[in-house]
Amino acid sequence: MRFASVYRIIISSALLSPLLQVGASDLLHRGLSIDVCGEVDAELKIPGLFGLPISFGIVKACLCTSTLPEYVAGNILFLRAIALFGKNTVIAELTNMVNECGSRTQCHYPAHYTPLCKSGSPCFFTCQDGYSAYPTGNYPTQCVCNYPYTECNGKCGIFKGCPSTYLAKRDAPKKCSEGFAACKVPGYSKNSWECVDVQNDLESCGGCSYDLSTPSGRDCSAIPGVSDVSCIKGQCVVHKCMMGYHTDDKHSQCVDKGTELLAAQYGLEHHRLE
């Protein structure tokens, strides 16, 4: 009986020791923008002594290679496999299973994403930092900041002004990362500026609406008659207009139905009203 107790203690230690090595850093998503995902339905087998494979059960789940550390750490199915072969070996085998499954897909994610592989849509994701997935449904492609929210320093929400973390000095060079522009901060000194994501910012879409020189962007939220609008790739995209308006063919503005009717009566429907 004494030997049996000692044996159980040794086995328990062998099972728990590798799990204690799964640190917090392994459980954090690494923020990759490209991933490989797929619906796995196969047996997890790892070569053991003399090359003989050891089976650890059937894995039936939609998995992404970037989230395998979290998946392994939180699944009791892999306790024995980790104890015998280590976490890295188990993750490597699961990675092979994802790459070899029939639904294997290379996924491209936008900023502010969190991957959420699901059946029928391996590249599905949700958005964080206040952003919303667009379009809605099973196949989003972007994380957008919807009206009435605005972007401020990488967050989407309702802000009272949005000063840059680092305000420029009078003669300091105004440099921003690719896709961003140095825009004036309304309500602050004339030399204050911030880096704005002009490809997605609702109030400075396509360029600075409050530029230090000449405004080059568009404030999508200021479009007359607009009810729901987004800034997508530097262009205002109108999703919905207020009562009495409708979107134009390009979904770039809201057209007043009354003005349109009046123009039609006078044969001006194809002329631009100044």
mmCIF file of C-alpha atoms in Angstrom:
data_model
loop_
_atom_site.group_PDB
_atom_site.id
_atom_site.type_symbol
_atom_site.label_atom_id
_atom_site.label_comp_id
_atom_site.label_asym_id
_atom_site.label_seq_id
_atom_site.Cartn_x
_atom_site.Cartn_y
_atom_site.Cartn_z
ATOM 1 C CA MET A 1 0.000 0.000 0.000
ATOM 2 C CA ARG A 2 2.869 2.352 0.823
ATOM 3 C CA PHE A 3 4.401 1.797 -2.632
ATOM 4 C CA ALA A 4 1.015 2.396 -4.265
ATOM 5 C CA SER A 5 0.673 5.732 -2.456
ATOM 6 C CA VAL A 6 4.173 6.804 -3.483
ATOM 7 C CA TYR A 7 3.400 5.789 -7.072
ATOM 8 C CA ARG A 8 0.250 7.912 -7.100
ATOM 9 C CA ILE A 9 2.197 10.915 -5.771
ATOM 10 C CA ILE A 10 4.828 10.547 -8.510
ATOM 11 C CA ILE A 11 2.178 10.331 -11.245
ATOM 12 C CA SER A 12 0.296 13.347 -9.840
ATOM 13 C CA SER A 13 3.488 15.415 -9.755
ATOM 14 C CA ALA A 14 4.275 14.440 -13.330
ATOM 15 C CA LEU A 15 0.838 15.615 -14.424
ATOM 16 C CA LEU A 16 0.900 18.920 -12.565
ATOM 17 C CA SER A 17 4.495 20.009 -13.181
ATOM 18 C CA PRO A 18 4.133 20.810 -16.906
ATOM 19 C CA LEU A 19 0.891 22.679 -16.222
ATOM 20 C CA LEU A 20 2.660 24.980 -13.803
ATOM 21 C CA GLN A 21 5.000 25.880 -16.646
ATOM 22 C CA VAL A 22 2.088 27.301 -18.674
ATOM 23 C CA GLY A 23 2.733 30.911 -17.739
ATOM 24 C CA ALA A 24 0.431 33.898 -18.108
ATOM 25 C CA SER A 25 2.363 35.070 -21.152
ATOM 26 C CA ASP A 26 1.369 31.864 -22.961
ATOM 27 C CA LEU A 27 -2.292 32.617 -22.345
ATOM 28 C CA LEU A 28 -2.211 36.074 -23.904
ATOM 29 C CA HIS A 29 -3.121 36.515 -27.538
ATOM 30 C CA ARG A 30 -0.095 37.658 -29.482
ATOM 31 C CA GLY A 31 -1.896 40.158 -31.709
ATOM 32 C CA LEU A 32 -1.116 38.524 -35.049
ATOM 33 C CA SER A 33 -2.789 40.007 -38.129
ATOM 34 C CA ILE A 34 -2.454 36.812 -40.197
ATOM 35 C CA ASP A 35 -3.520 33.435 -38.845
ATOM 36 C CA VAL A 36 -4.432 29.920 -39.985
ATOM 37 C CA CYS A 37 -7.736 28.476 -38.807
ATOM 38 C CA GLY A 38 -9.824 25.406 -39.556
ATOM 39 C CA GLU A 39 -12.376 22.918 -38.267
ATOM 40 C CA VAL A 40 -10.447 19.980 -36.823
ATOM 41 C CA ASP A 41 -12.073 16.565 -36.452
ATOM 42 C CA ALA A 42 -9.268 14.067 -35.945
ATOM 43 C CA GLU A 43 -7.483 11.911 -33.399
ATOM 44 C CA LEU A 44 -4.581 13.460 -31.509
ATOM 45 C CA LYS A 45 -1.729 10.952 -31.732
ATOM 46 C CA ILE A 46 1.850 11.630 -30.643
ATOM 47 C CA PRO A 47 4.731 9.206 -31.349
ATOM 48 C CA GLY A 48 5.900 7.619 -28.100
ATOM 49 C CA LEU A 49 8.504 5.023 -27.156
ATOM 50 C CA PHE A 50 9.964 3.201 -30.196
ATOM 51 C CA GLY A 51 7.891 5.496 -32.425
ATOM 52 C CA LEU A 52 4.600 3.894 -31.457
ATOM 53 C CA PRO A 53 1.803 6.508 -31.508
ATOM 54 C CA ILE A 54 -0.133 7.209 -28.328
ATOM 55 C CA SER A 55 -3.738 8.349 -28.724
ATOM 56 C CA PHE A 56 -5.129 11.123 -26.537
ATOM 57 C CA GLY A 57 -8.655 11.198 -27.914
ATOM 58 C CA ILE A 58 -10.599 12.920 -30.669
ATOM 59 C CA VAL A 59 -10.204 16.663 -31.170
ATOM 60 C CA LYS A 60 -13.343 18.160 -32.673
ATOM 61 C CA ALA A 61 -13.166 21.947 -32.616
ATOM 62 C CA CYS A 62 -12.670 25.044 -34.756
ATOM 63 C CA LEU A 63 -9.121 26.165 -33.993
ATOM 64 C CA CYS A 64 -6.697 28.945 -34.929
ATOM 65 C CA THR A 65 -2.967 28.378 -34.585
ATOM 66 C CA SER A 66 -2.513 31.675 -32.699
ATOM 67 C CA THR A 67 -4.922 30.615 -29.936
ATOM 68 C CA LEU A 68 -3.625 27.059 -29.432
ATOM 69 C CA PRO A 69 -1.677 27.924 -26.223
ATOM 70 C CA GLU A 70 -4.916 29.105 -24.568
ATOM 71 C CA TYR A 71 -6.856 26.143 -25.964
ATOM 72 C CA VAL A 72 -4.343 23.597 -24.654
ATOM 73 C CA ALA A 73 -4.007 25.227 -21.229
ATOM 74 C CA GLY A 74 -7.747 25.267 -20.637
ATOM 75 C CA ASN A 75 -8.667 21.781 -21.919
ATOM 76 C CA ILE A 76 -8.491 18.765 -19.595
ATOM 77 C CA LEU A 77 -8.156 16.464 -22.625
ATOM 78 C CA PHE A 78 -4.511 17.499 -22.975
ATOM 79 C CA LEU A 79 -3.376 17.060 -19.344
ATOM 80 C CA ARG A 80 -1.940 13.608 -19.994
ATOM 81 C CA ALA A 81 -0.370 14.610 -23.301
ATOM 82 C CA ILE A 82 1.330 17.652 -21.734
ATOM 83 C CA ALA A 83 2.566 15.544 -18.816
ATOM 84 C CA LEU A 84 4.196 13.009 -21.136
ATOM 85 C CA PHE A 85 5.475 15.166 -24.002
ATOM 86 C CA GLY A 86 5.359 18.807 -22.905
ATOM 87 C CA LYS A 87 3.206 21.730 -23.976
ATOM 88 C CA ASN A 88 5.257 22.673 -27.056
ATOM 89 C CA THR A 89 4.993 19.180 -28.552
ATOM 90 C CA VAL A 90 1.228 19.088 -28.056
ATOM 91 C CA ILE A 91 0.832 22.526 -29.671
ATOM 92 C CA ALA A 92 3.023 21.435 -32.600
ATOM 93 C CA GLU A 93 0.823 18.376 -33.211
ATOM 94 C CA LEU A 94 -2.349 20.465 -33.029
ATOM 95 C CA THR A 95 -0.815 22.964 -35.458
ATOM 96 C CA ASN A 96 -0.254 20.122 -37.922
ATOM 97 C CA MET A 97 -3.866 19.035 -37.471
ATOM 98 C CA VAL A 98 -5.114 22.555 -38.269
ATOM 99 C CA ASN A 99 -2.882 22.781 -41.346
ATOM 100 C CA GLU A 100 -4.016 19.374 -42.597
ATOM 101 C CA CYS A 101 -7.770 19.763 -42.058
ATOM 102 C CA GLY A 102 -10.019 20.176 -45.079
ATOM 103 C CA SER A 103 -11.329 23.605 -44.063
ATOM 104 C CA ARG A 104 -7.873 25.119 -43.496
ATOM 105 C CA THR A 105 -8.070 28.871 -44.188
ATOM 106 C CA GLN A 106 -5.522 31.667 -44.005
ATOM 107 C CA CYS A 107 -7.188 34.511 -42.125
ATOM 108 C CA HIS A 108 -6.359 38.214 -42.389
ATOM 109 C CA TYR A 109 -7.480 40.302 -39.438
ATOM 110 C CA PRO A 110 -7.857 44.072 -38.962
ATOM 111 C CA ALA A 111 -6.644 46.065 -35.980
ATOM 112 C CA HIS A 112 -8.535 45.627 -32.683
ATOM 113 C CA TYR A 113 -9.582 42.041 -33.506
ATOM 114 C CA THR A 114 -9.998 38.945 -31.342
ATOM 115 C CA PRO A 115 -10.125 35.670 -33.339
ATOM 116 C CA LEU A 116 -13.171 33.494 -32.716
ATOM 117 C CA CYS A 117 -13.052 30.496 -35.043
ATOM 118 C CA LYS A 118 -16.487 28.955 -35.466
ATOM 119 C CA SER A 119 -18.090 26.308 -37.645
ATOM 120 C CA GLY A 120 -18.741 27.574 -41.154
ATOM 121 C CA SER A 121 -16.656 30.710 -40.587
ATOM 122 C CA PRO A 122 -13.109 29.842 -39.447
ATOM 123 C CA CYS A 123 -11.914 33.449 -39.855
ATOM 124 C CA PHE A 124 -14.679 34.959 -37.743
ATOM 125 C CA PHE A 125 -13.574 37.544 -35.187
ATOM 126 C CA THR A 126 -14.942 40.007 -32.679
ATOM 127 C CA CYS A 127 -13.651 43.522 -32.039
ATOM 128 C CA GLN A 128 -12.322 45.088 -28.861
ATOM 129 C CA ASP A 129 -11.544 48.626 -27.620
ATOM 130 C CA GLY A 130 -15.136 49.716 -28.353
ATOM 131 C CA TYR A 131 -15.047 48.867 -32.073
ATOM 132 C CA SER A 132 -17.727 46.873 -33.921
ATOM 133 C CA ALA A 133 -17.293 44.135 -36.512
ATOM 134 C CA TYR A 134 -18.378 45.137 -40.026
ATOM 135 C CA PRO A 135 -20.303 43.912 -41.867
ATOM 136 C CA THR A 136 -22.470 42.133 -39.319
ATOM 137 C CA GLY A 137 -23.011 38.407 -39.744
ATOM 138 C CA ASN A 138 -20.602 35.512 -40.071
ATOM 139 C CA TYR A 139 -18.060 37.146 -42.374
ATOM 140 C CA PRO A 140 -16.829 40.477 -40.972
ATOM 141 C CA THR A 141 -13.833 42.136 -42.606
ATOM 142 C CA GLN A 142 -13.191 45.224 -40.477
ATOM 143 C CA CYS A 143 -13.447 46.685 -36.996
ATOM 144 C CA VAL A 144 -15.157 50.063 -37.315
ATOM 145 C CA CYS A 145 -16.042 52.858 -34.930
ATOM 146 C CA ASN A 146 -19.743 53.500 -35.467
ATOM 147 C CA TYR A 147 -21.556 56.790 -34.957
ATOM 148 C CA PRO A 148 -22.039 58.406 -32.453
ATOM 149 C CA TYR A 149 -18.723 57.044 -31.182
ATOM 150 C CA THR A 150 -15.401 58.512 -32.286
ATOM 151 C CA GLU A 151 -11.805 57.324 -32.226
ATOM 152 C CA CYS A 152 -9.250 58.633 -29.788
ATOM 153 C CA ASN A 153 -5.737 57.238 -29.437
ATOM 154 C CA GLY A 154 -6.684 53.729 -30.561
ATOM 155 C CA LYS A 155 -9.998 53.570 -28.677
ATOM 156 C CA CYS A 156 -13.589 53.912 -29.868
ATOM 157 C CA GLY A 157 -16.015 55.711 -27.584
ATOM 158 C CA ILE A 158 -17.484 59.046 -26.560
ATOM 159 C CA PHE A 159 -14.782 61.560 -25.670
ATOM 160 C CA LYS A 160 -14.718 65.218 -24.723
ATOM 161 C CA GLY A 161 -11.913 66.224 -27.034
ATOM 162 C CA CYS A 162 -9.022 63.963 -27.864
ATOM 163 C CA PRO A 163 -5.576 65.420 -27.212
ATOM 164 C CA SER A 164 -2.603 63.465 -28.450
ATOM 165 C CA THR A 165 -0.534 61.670 -25.853
ATOM 166 C CA TYR A 166 2.407 63.690 -27.114
ATOM 167 C CA LEU A 167 1.609 67.256 -28.135
ATOM 168 C CA ALA A 168 4.032 68.749 -30.611
ATOM 169 C CA LYS A 169 6.223 71.727 -29.896
ATOM 170 C CA ARG A 170 5.979 74.700 -32.223
ATOM 171 C CA ASP A 171 8.779 73.603 -34.547
ATOM 172 C CA ALA A 172 8.777 69.849 -33.892
ATOM 173 C CA PRO A 173 8.468 67.637 -37.009
ATOM 174 C CA LYS A 174 4.976 66.216 -37.364
ATOM 175 C CA LYS A 175 5.502 62.547 -38.165
ATOM 176 C CA CYS A 176 2.958 59.741 -37.900
ATOM 177 C CA SER A 177 2.888 56.062 -38.795
ATOM 178 C CA GLU A 178 1.747 54.966 -42.246
ATOM 179 C CA GLY A 179 -2.007 55.421 -42.665
ATOM 180 C CA PHE A 180 -2.110 58.137 -39.999
ATOM 181 C CA ALA A 181 -1.999 61.912 -40.438
ATOM 182 C CA ALA A 182 -0.955 64.750 -38.116
ATOM 183 C CA CYS A 183 -4.210 66.604 -37.441
ATOM 184 C CA LYS A 184 -5.011 69.644 -35.348
ATOM 185 C CA VAL A 185 -6.747 68.995 -32.019
ATOM 186 C CA PRO A 186 -9.894 71.166 -31.836
ATOM 187 C CA GLY A 187 -10.234 73.125 -28.612
ATOM 188 C CA TYR A 188 -6.497 73.126 -27.885
ATOM 189 C CA SER A 189 -3.663 75.460 -28.855
ATOM 190 C CA LYS A 190 -3.096 76.030 -32.566
ATOM 191 C CA ASN A 191 0.155 74.054 -32.429
ATOM 192 C CA SER A 192 -1.380 70.984 -30.768
ATOM 193 C CA TRP A 193 -1.760 67.954 -32.990
ATOM 194 C CA GLU A 194 -2.347 64.211 -32.877
ATOM 195 C CA CYS A 195 -1.876 61.227 -35.171
ATOM 196 C CA VAL A 196 -5.263 60.224 -36.592
ATOM 197 C CA ASP A 197 -6.158 57.026 -38.443
ATOM 198 C CA VAL A 198 -7.670 58.810 -41.440
ATOM 199 C CA GLN A 199 -8.650 55.487 -43.022
ATOM 200 C CA ASN A 200 -11.158 54.752 -40.249
ATOM 201 C CA ASP A 201 -11.695 57.922 -38.193
ATOM 202 C CA LEU A 202 -15.310 59.057 -38.404
ATOM 203 C CA GLU A 203 -14.579 62.782 -38.026
ATOM 204 C CA SER A 204 -11.403 62.905 -40.129
ATOM 205 C CA CYS A 205 -12.181 60.423 -42.872
ATOM 206 C CA GLY A 206 -9.646 60.431 -45.709
ATOM 207 C CA GLY A 207 -7.693 63.312 -44.177
ATOM 208 C CA CYS A 208 -7.745 65.908 -41.409
ATOM 209 C CA SER A 209 -11.050 67.715 -40.915
ATOM 210 C CA TYR A 210 -9.265 70.152 -38.595
ATOM 211 C CA ASP A 211 -6.016 70.388 -40.507
ATOM 212 C CA LEU A 212 -3.138 72.633 -39.568
ATOM 213 C CA SER A 213 -3.259 74.095 -43.074
ATOM 214 C CA THR A 214 -6.112 73.169 -45.442
ATOM 215 C CA PRO A 215 -8.731 70.579 -44.385
ATOM 216 C CA SER A 216 -8.481 67.511 -46.609
ATOM 217 C CA GLY A 217 -10.782 65.051 -44.854
ATOM 218 C CA ARG A 218 -14.490 64.697 -44.290
ATOM 219 C CA ASP A 219 -16.479 64.619 -41.063
ATOM 220 C CA CYS A 220 -18.817 61.691 -41.774
ATOM 221 C CA SER A 221 -20.933 62.468 -38.709
ATOM 222 C CA ALA A 222 -21.721 65.930 -40.147
ATOM 223 C CA ILE A 223 -23.337 64.605 -43.341
ATOM 224 C CA PRO A 224 -26.831 66.183 -43.508
ATOM 225 C CA GLY A 225 -29.592 63.690 -42.750
ATOM 226 C CA VAL A 226 -27.247 60.863 -41.765
ATOM 227 C CA SER A 227 -28.341 58.357 -39.126
ATOM 228 C CA ASP A 228 -25.737 55.571 -39.333
ATOM 229 C CA VAL A 229 -22.356 56.051 -41.013
ATOM 230 C CA SER A 230 -18.828 54.614 -40.947
ATOM 231 C CA CYS A 231 -15.435 55.625 -42.278
ATOM 232 C CA ILE A 232 -14.076 52.721 -44.319
ATOM 233 C CA LYS A 233 -10.766 52.963 -46.172
ATOM 234 C CA GLY A 234 -10.850 56.751 -46.078
ATOM 235 C CA GLN A 235 -14.390 57.041 -47.462
ATOM 236 C CA CYS A 236 -17.631 57.868 -45.659
ATOM 237 C CA VAL A 237 -20.072 54.978 -46.071
ATOM 238 C CA VAL A 238 -23.673 55.839 -45.215
ATOM 239 C CA HIS A 239 -25.648 52.872 -43.888
ATOM 240 C CA LYS A 240 -28.871 54.654 -42.961
ATOM 241 C CA CYS A 241 -30.444 58.093 -43.299
ATOM 242 C CA MET A 242 -32.995 59.964 -41.216
ATOM 243 C CA MET A 243 -36.660 60.091 -42.168
ATOM 244 C CA GLY A 244 -37.127 62.187 -45.292
ATOM 245 C CA TYR A 245 -33.714 61.228 -46.694
ATOM 246 C CA HIS A 246 -32.293 58.259 -48.564
ATOM 247 C CA THR A 247 -28.771 57.183 -49.457
ATOM 248 C CA ASP A 248 -27.374 58.011 -52.868
ATOM 249 C CA ASP A 249 -26.152 55.311 -55.263
ATOM 250 C CA LYS A 250 -22.620 55.438 -53.840
ATOM 251 C CA HIS A 251 -23.774 55.442 -50.188
ATOM 252 C CA SER A 252 -21.666 58.558 -49.659
ATOM 253 C CA GLN A 253 -24.393 60.990 -48.615
ATOM 254 C CA CYS A 254 -28.073 61.363 -47.740
ATOM 255 C CA VAL A 255 -30.361 62.907 -50.336
ATOM 256 C CA ASP A 256 -33.292 65.071 -49.260
ATOM 257 C CA LYS A 257 -36.357 63.479 -50.857
ATOM 258 C CA GLY A 258 -38.121 66.849 -51.015
ATOM 259 C CA THR A 259 -35.238 68.534 -52.852
ATOM 260 C CA GLU A 260 -34.951 65.576 -55.208
ATOM 261 C CA LEU A 261 -38.673 65.745 -56.038
ATOM 262 C CA LEU A 262 -38.472 69.483 -56.678
ATOM 263 C CA ALA A 263 -35.476 69.015 -58.973
ATOM 264 C CA ALA A 264 -37.321 66.335 -60.934
ATOM 265 C CA GLN A 265 -40.271 68.662 -61.475
ATOM 266 C CA TYR A 266 -38.002 71.250 -63.072
ATOM 267 C CA GLY A 267 -35.930 68.764 -65.050
ATOM 268 C CA LEU A 268 -32.827 69.311 -62.921
ATOM 269 C CA GLU A 269 -32.486 65.799 -61.527
ATOM 270 C CA HIS A 270 -29.270 65.264 -63.489
ATOM 271 C CA HIS A 271 -27.786 68.663 -62.653
ATOM 272 C CA ARG A 272 -25.794 69.386 -59.581
ATOM 273 C CA LEU A 273 -27.432 71.964 -57.335
ATOM 274 C CA GLU A 274 -24.948 74.562 -56.105
#
